[in-house]
mmCIF file with all atom_site columns, C-alpha atoms in Angstrom:
data_model
loop_
_atom_site.group_PDB
_atom_site.id
_atom_site.type_symbol
_atom_site.label_atom_id
_atom_site.label_alt_id
_atom_site.label_comp_id
_atom_site.label_asym_id
_atom_site.label_entity_id
_atom_site.label_seq_id
_atom_site.pdbx_PDB_ins_code
_atom_site.Cartn_x
_atom_site.Cartn_y
_atom_site.Cartn_z
_atom_site.occupancy
_atom_site.B_iso_or_equiv
_atom_site.pdbx_formal_charge
_atom_site.auth_seq_id
_atom_site.auth_comp_id
_atom_site.auth_asym_id
_atom_site.auth_atom_id
_atom_site.pdbx_PDB_model_num
ATOM 1   C CA . MET A 1 1   ? 22.163 -16.156 -12.590 1.00 34.00 ? 1   MET A CA 1
ATOM 2   C CA . ALA A 1 2   ? 19.941 -14.033 -12.187 1.00 46.00 ? 2   ALA A CA 1
ATOM 3   C CA . ARG A 1 3   ? 17.346 -16.040 -14.445 1.00 59.00 ? 3   ARG A CA 1
ATOM 4   C CA . ILE A 1 4   ? 16.087 -19.136 -13.176 1.00 63.00 ? 4   ILE A CA 1
ATOM 5   C CA . LYS A 1 5   ? 14.562 -21.502 -14.530 1.00 63.00 ? 5   LYS A CA 1
ATOM 6   C CA . GLU A 1 6   ? 13.291 -25.493 -12.857 1.00 64.00 ? 6   GLU A CA 1
ATOM 7   C CA . THR A 1 7   ? 11.563 -28.259 -14.958 1.00 63.00 ? 7   THR A CA 1
ATOM 8   C CA . PHE A 1 8   ? 8.870  -29.879 -13.354 1.00 65.00 ? 8   PHE A CA 1
ATOM 9   C CA . ASN A 1 9   ? 6.531  -32.485 -14.741 1.00 68.00 ? 9   ASN A CA 1
ATOM 10  C CA . SER A 1 10  ? 8.321  -31.942 -17.964 1.00 68.00 ? 10  SER A CA 1
ATOM 11  C CA . ARG A 1 11  ? 7.269  -27.599 -17.477 1.00 67.00 ? 11  ARG A CA 1
ATOM 12  C CA . ALA A 1 12  ? 9.812  -24.898 -17.795 1.00 69.00 ? 12  ALA A CA 1
ATOM 13  C CA . TRP A 1 13  ? 8.830  -22.734 -14.609 1.00 75.00 ? 13  TRP A CA 1
ATOM 14  C CA . PHE A 1 14  ? 10.458 -19.282 -13.977 1.00 79.00 ? 14  PHE A CA 1
ATOM 15  C CA . MET A 1 15  ? 11.378 -17.366 -10.938 1.00 83.00 ? 15  MET A CA 1
ATOM 16  C CA . ILE A 1 16  ? 14.138 -13.673 -10.577 1.00 88.00 ? 16  ILE A CA 1
ATOM 17  C CA . GLU A 1 17  ? 16.734 -12.819 -8.473  1.00 90.00 ? 17  GLU A CA 1
ATOM 18  C CA . CYS A 1 18  ? 18.512 -9.962  -8.291  1.00 93.00 ? 18  CYS A CA 1
ATOM 19  C CA . ASP A 1 19  ? 21.475 -9.143  -9.245  1.00 92.00 ? 19  ASP A CA 1
ATOM 20  C CA . ASP A 1 20  ? 22.856 -7.487  -6.691  1.00 93.00 ? 20  ASP A CA 1
ATOM 21  C CA . PRO A 1 21  ? 26.276 -9.850  -5.439  1.00 91.00 ? 21  PRO A CA 1
ATOM 22  C CA . ASN A 1 22  ? 25.369 -8.829  -1.570  1.00 92.00 ? 22  ASN A CA 1
ATOM 23  C CA . CYS A 1 23  ? 21.247 -9.893  -2.041  1.00 93.00 ? 23  CYS A CA 1
ATOM 24  C CA . GLU A 1 24  ? 19.389 -12.881 -2.499  1.00 89.00 ? 24  GLU A CA 1
ATOM 25  C CA . GLN A 1 25  ? 15.699 -11.718 -3.269  1.00 92.00 ? 25  GLN A CA 1
ATOM 26  C CA . ARG A 1 26  ? 14.213 -13.413 -5.684  1.00 88.00 ? 26  ARG A CA 1
ATOM 27  C CA . PHE A 1 27  ? 10.663 -12.415 -7.671  1.00 88.00 ? 27  PHE A CA 1
ATOM 28  C CA . ASP A 1 28  ? 8.151  -15.302 -8.319  1.00 79.00 ? 28  ASP A CA 1
ATOM 29  C CA . ASP A 1 29  ? 4.273  -13.452 -7.123  1.00 60.00 ? 29  ASP A CA 1
ATOM 30  C CA . SER A 1 30  ? 3.744  -16.139 -4.611  1.00 62.00 ? 30  SER A CA 1
ATOM 31  C CA . GLN A 1 31  ? 3.973  -18.286 -7.166  1.00 65.00 ? 31  GLN A CA 1
ATOM 32  C CA . TRP A 1 32  ? 6.178  -20.156 -10.293 1.00 64.00 ? 32  TRP A CA 1
ATOM 33  C CA . TYR A 1 33  ? 5.445  -19.000 -13.548 1.00 61.00 ? 33  TYR A CA 1
ATOM 34  C CA . ALA A 1 34  ? 5.123  -20.923 -16.304 1.00 63.00 ? 34  ALA A CA 1
ATOM 35  C CA . ASP A 1 35  ? 6.144  -17.809 -18.422 1.00 76.00 ? 35  ASP A CA 1
ATOM 36  C CA . GLU A 1 36  ? 8.863  -15.912 -18.739 1.00 80.00 ? 36  GLU A CA 1
ATOM 37  C CA . ASP A 1 37  ? 7.152  -12.183 -20.068 1.00 82.00 ? 37  ASP A CA 1
ATOM 38  C CA . ASP A 1 38  ? 4.030  -12.532 -17.797 1.00 82.00 ? 38  ASP A CA 1
ATOM 39  C CA . LEU A 1 39  ? 7.116  -12.756 -14.209 1.00 85.00 ? 39  LEU A CA 1
ATOM 40  C CA . LEU A 1 40  ? 9.807  -9.543  -16.421 1.00 87.00 ? 40  LEU A CA 1
ATOM 41  C CA . THR A 1 41  ? 6.480  -7.483  -16.328 1.00 89.00 ? 41  THR A CA 1
ATOM 42  C CA . ASP A 1 42  ? 4.874  -8.672  -12.811 1.00 89.00 ? 42  ASP A CA 1
ATOM 43  C CA . ALA A 1 43  ? 8.166  -7.958  -11.493 1.00 91.00 ? 43  ALA A CA 1
ATOM 44  C CA . LYS A 1 44  ? 8.000  -4.579  -13.115 1.00 93.00 ? 44  LYS A CA 1
ATOM 45  C CA . ASP A 1 45  ? 5.051  -3.884  -11.423 1.00 93.00 ? 45  ASP A CA 1
ATOM 46  C CA . GLU A 1 46  ? 6.295  -4.722  -8.359  1.00 93.00 ? 46  GLU A CA 1
ATOM 47  C CA . GLY A 1 47  ? 9.508  -1.921  -8.960  1.00 95.00 ? 47  GLY A CA 1
ATOM 48  C CA . TRP A 1 48  ? 11.849 -4.442  -9.959  1.00 95.00 ? 48  TRP A CA 1
ATOM 49  C CA . GLN A 1 49  ? 14.441 -3.066  -12.334 1.00 95.00 ? 49  GLN A CA 1
ATOM 50  C CA . ILE A 1 50  ? 14.534 -5.404  -15.800 1.00 94.00 ? 50  ILE A CA 1
ATOM 51  C CA . LEU A 1 51  ? 17.655 -3.463  -18.289 1.00 93.00 ? 51  LEU A CA 1
ATOM 52  C CA . TYR A 1 52  ? 17.903 -5.497  -21.261 1.00 91.00 ? 52  TYR A CA 1
ATOM 53  C CA . LYS A 1 53  ? 21.154 -6.549  -23.423 1.00 91.00 ? 53  LYS A CA 1
ATOM 54  C CA . ASP A 1 54  ? 19.585 -5.262  -26.214 1.00 92.00 ? 54  ASP A CA 1
ATOM 55  C CA . GLU A 1 55  ? 19.154 -1.619  -25.122 1.00 89.00 ? 55  GLU A CA 1
ATOM 56  C CA . HIS A 1 56  ? 22.357 -1.823  -22.881 1.00 87.00 ? 56  HIS A CA 1
ATOM 57  C CA . PRO A 1 57  ? 24.755 -3.175  -25.158 1.00 85.00 ? 57  PRO A CA 1
ATOM 58  C CA . GLU A 1 58  ? 27.597 -2.418  -22.239 1.00 85.00 ? 58  GLU A CA 1
ATOM 59  C CA . LEU A 1 59  ? 26.110 -5.339  -20.433 1.00 88.00 ? 59  LEU A CA 1
ATOM 60  C CA . GLU A 1 60  ? 27.373 -8.648  -20.800 1.00 89.00 ? 60  GLU A CA 1
ATOM 61  C CA . ARG A 1 61  ? 24.090 -10.291 -20.210 1.00 90.00 ? 61  ARG A CA 1
ATOM 62  C CA . ASP A 1 62  ? 20.189 -8.878  -19.056 1.00 91.00 ? 62  ASP A CA 1
ATOM 63  C CA . MET A 1 63  ? 20.456 -7.590  -15.433 1.00 92.00 ? 63  MET A CA 1
ATOM 64  C CA . HIS A 1 64  ? 17.859 -8.115  -12.764 1.00 93.00 ? 64  HIS A CA 1
ATOM 65  C CA . TYR A 1 65  ? 17.651 -5.544  -9.686  1.00 95.00 ? 65  TYR A CA 1
ATOM 66  C CA . CYS A 1 66  ? 14.732 -6.073  -7.047  1.00 95.00 ? 66  CYS A CA 1
ATOM 67  C CA . PRO A 1 67  ? 13.142 -2.342  -5.461  1.00 96.00 ? 67  PRO A CA 1
ATOM 68  C CA . ALA A 1 68  ? 15.967 -2.260  -3.054  1.00 96.00 ? 68  ALA A CA 1
ATOM 69  C CA . HIS A 1 69  ? 19.853 -2.929  -5.267  1.00 96.00 ? 69  HIS A CA 1
ATOM 70  C CA . ARG A 1 70  ? 17.868 -0.791  -8.167  1.00 95.00 ? 70  ARG A CA 1
ATOM 71  C CA . LEU A 1 71  ? 20.805 1.492   -9.518  1.00 93.00 ? 71  LEU A CA 1
ATOM 72  C CA . PRO A 1 72  ? 20.611 5.292   -9.724  1.00 94.00 ? 72  PRO A CA 1
ATOM 73  C CA . GLU A 1 73  ? 18.622 6.974   -12.536 1.00 92.00 ? 73  GLU A CA 1
ATOM 74  C CA . CYS A 1 74  ? 19.818 10.290  -14.338 1.00 92.00 ? 74  CYS A CA 1
ATOM 75  C CA . THR A 1 75  ? 17.628 13.391  -12.717 1.00 90.00 ? 75  THR A CA 1
ATOM 76  C CA . THR A 1 76  ? 16.585 14.534  -15.575 1.00 89.00 ? 76  THR A CA 1
ATOM 77  C CA . CYS A 1 77  ? 16.158 11.208  -18.654 1.00 88.00 ? 77  CYS A CA 1
ATOM 78  C CA . THR A 1 78  ? 15.627 8.076   -18.077 1.00 84.00 ? 78  THR A CA 1
ATOM 79  C CA . ASN A 1 79  ? 19.052 6.792   -18.417 1.00 90.00 ? 79  ASN A CA 1
ATOM 80  C CA . ILE A 1 80  ? 21.085 4.218   -16.047 1.00 92.00 ? 80  ILE A CA 1
ATOM 81  C CA . MET A 1 81  ? 23.588 4.482   -14.343 1.00 92.00 ? 81  MET A CA 1
ATOM 82  C CA . ILE A 1 82  ? 25.373 1.538   -15.328 1.00 89.00 ? 82  ILE A CA 1
ATOM 83  C CA . ASP A 1 83  ? 28.953 2.553   -15.326 1.00 86.00 ? 83  ASP A CA 1
ATOM 84  C CA . PRO A 1 84  ? 29.322 6.314   -12.680 1.00 88.00 ? 84  PRO A CA 1
ATOM 85  C CA . ALA A 1 85  ? 31.681 7.446   -15.211 1.00 89.00 ? 85  ALA A CA 1
ATOM 86  C CA . GLY A 1 86  ? 30.875 11.016  -16.717 1.00 91.00 ? 86  GLY A CA 1
ATOM 87  C CA . TRP A 1 87  ? 27.820 11.554  -14.385 1.00 93.00 ? 87  TRP A CA 1
ATOM 88  C CA . LYS A 1 88  ? 27.676 14.274  -12.000 1.00 91.00 ? 88  LYS A CA 1
ATOM 89  C CA . ASP A 1 89  ? 25.269 15.220  -9.928  1.00 90.00 ? 89  ASP A CA 1
ATOM 90  C CA . GLY A 1 90  ? 22.783 12.405  -10.787 1.00 90.00 ? 90  GLY A CA 1
ATOM 91  C CA . GLN A 1 91  ? 23.055 13.554  -14.560 1.00 93.00 ? 91  GLN A CA 1
ATOM 92  C CA . CYS A 1 92  ? 23.736 11.414  -17.237 1.00 92.00 ? 92  CYS A CA 1
ATOM 93  C CA . PRO A 1 93  ? 27.335 12.172  -18.974 1.00 93.00 ? 93  PRO A CA 1
ATOM 94  C CA . GLU A 1 94  ? 24.459 13.468  -22.644 1.00 92.00 ? 94  GLU A CA 1
ATOM 95  C CA . CYS A 1 95  ? 21.786 15.311  -20.076 1.00 92.00 ? 95  CYS A CA 1
ATOM 96  C CA . ILE A 1 96  ? 25.521 17.432  -18.687 1.00 92.00 ? 96  ILE A CA 1
ATOM 97  C CA . LYS A 1 97  ? 26.465 18.010  -22.257 1.00 92.00 ? 97  LYS A CA 1
ATOM 98  C CA . GLU A 1 98  ? 23.514 19.193  -23.767 1.00 92.00 ? 98  GLU A CA 1
ATOM 99  C CA . LYS A 1 99  ? 23.248 20.981  -19.974 1.00 89.00 ? 99  LYS A CA 1
ATOM 100 C CA . ILE A 1 100 ? 19.337 20.348  -19.304 1.00 87.00 ? 100 ILE A CA 1
ATOM 101 C CA . PRO A 1 101 ? 18.530 21.283  -15.856 1.00 85.00 ? 101 PRO A CA 1
ATOM 102 C CA . HIS A 1 102 ? 17.763 19.133  -12.927 1.00 76.00 ? 102 HIS A CA 1
ATOM 103 C CA . GLU A 1 103 ? 13.925 18.570  -13.070 1.00 63.00 ? 103 GLU A CA 1
ATOM 104 C CA . ARG A 1 104 ? 12.404 15.662  -15.492 1.00 52.00 ? 104 ARG A CA 1
ATOM 105 C CA . SER A 1 105 ? 10.132 16.339  -17.697 1.00 46.00 ? 105 SER A CA 1
#
């Protein structure tokens, strides 16, 4: 479970943990958050990679990766390598198909 929700005194508090199976890293910014959106925004600011199921239909649920376990990104665009099939030299299949050079614009 990547999103952890605890209830204290009838209030919900949140933290997230890394989805890498070998990582026990959690993000709570030294405090528990009462607001899930604030938690996710602050985690992104600290380098966490937040992948939402609605933006990545191949995912079964939202995923969270700490800065040490972020998934690779395409060297030319913002695609994230969830499935390495079709990727070559750090580029996603779409950029390879379009013959886009290895530079971010």
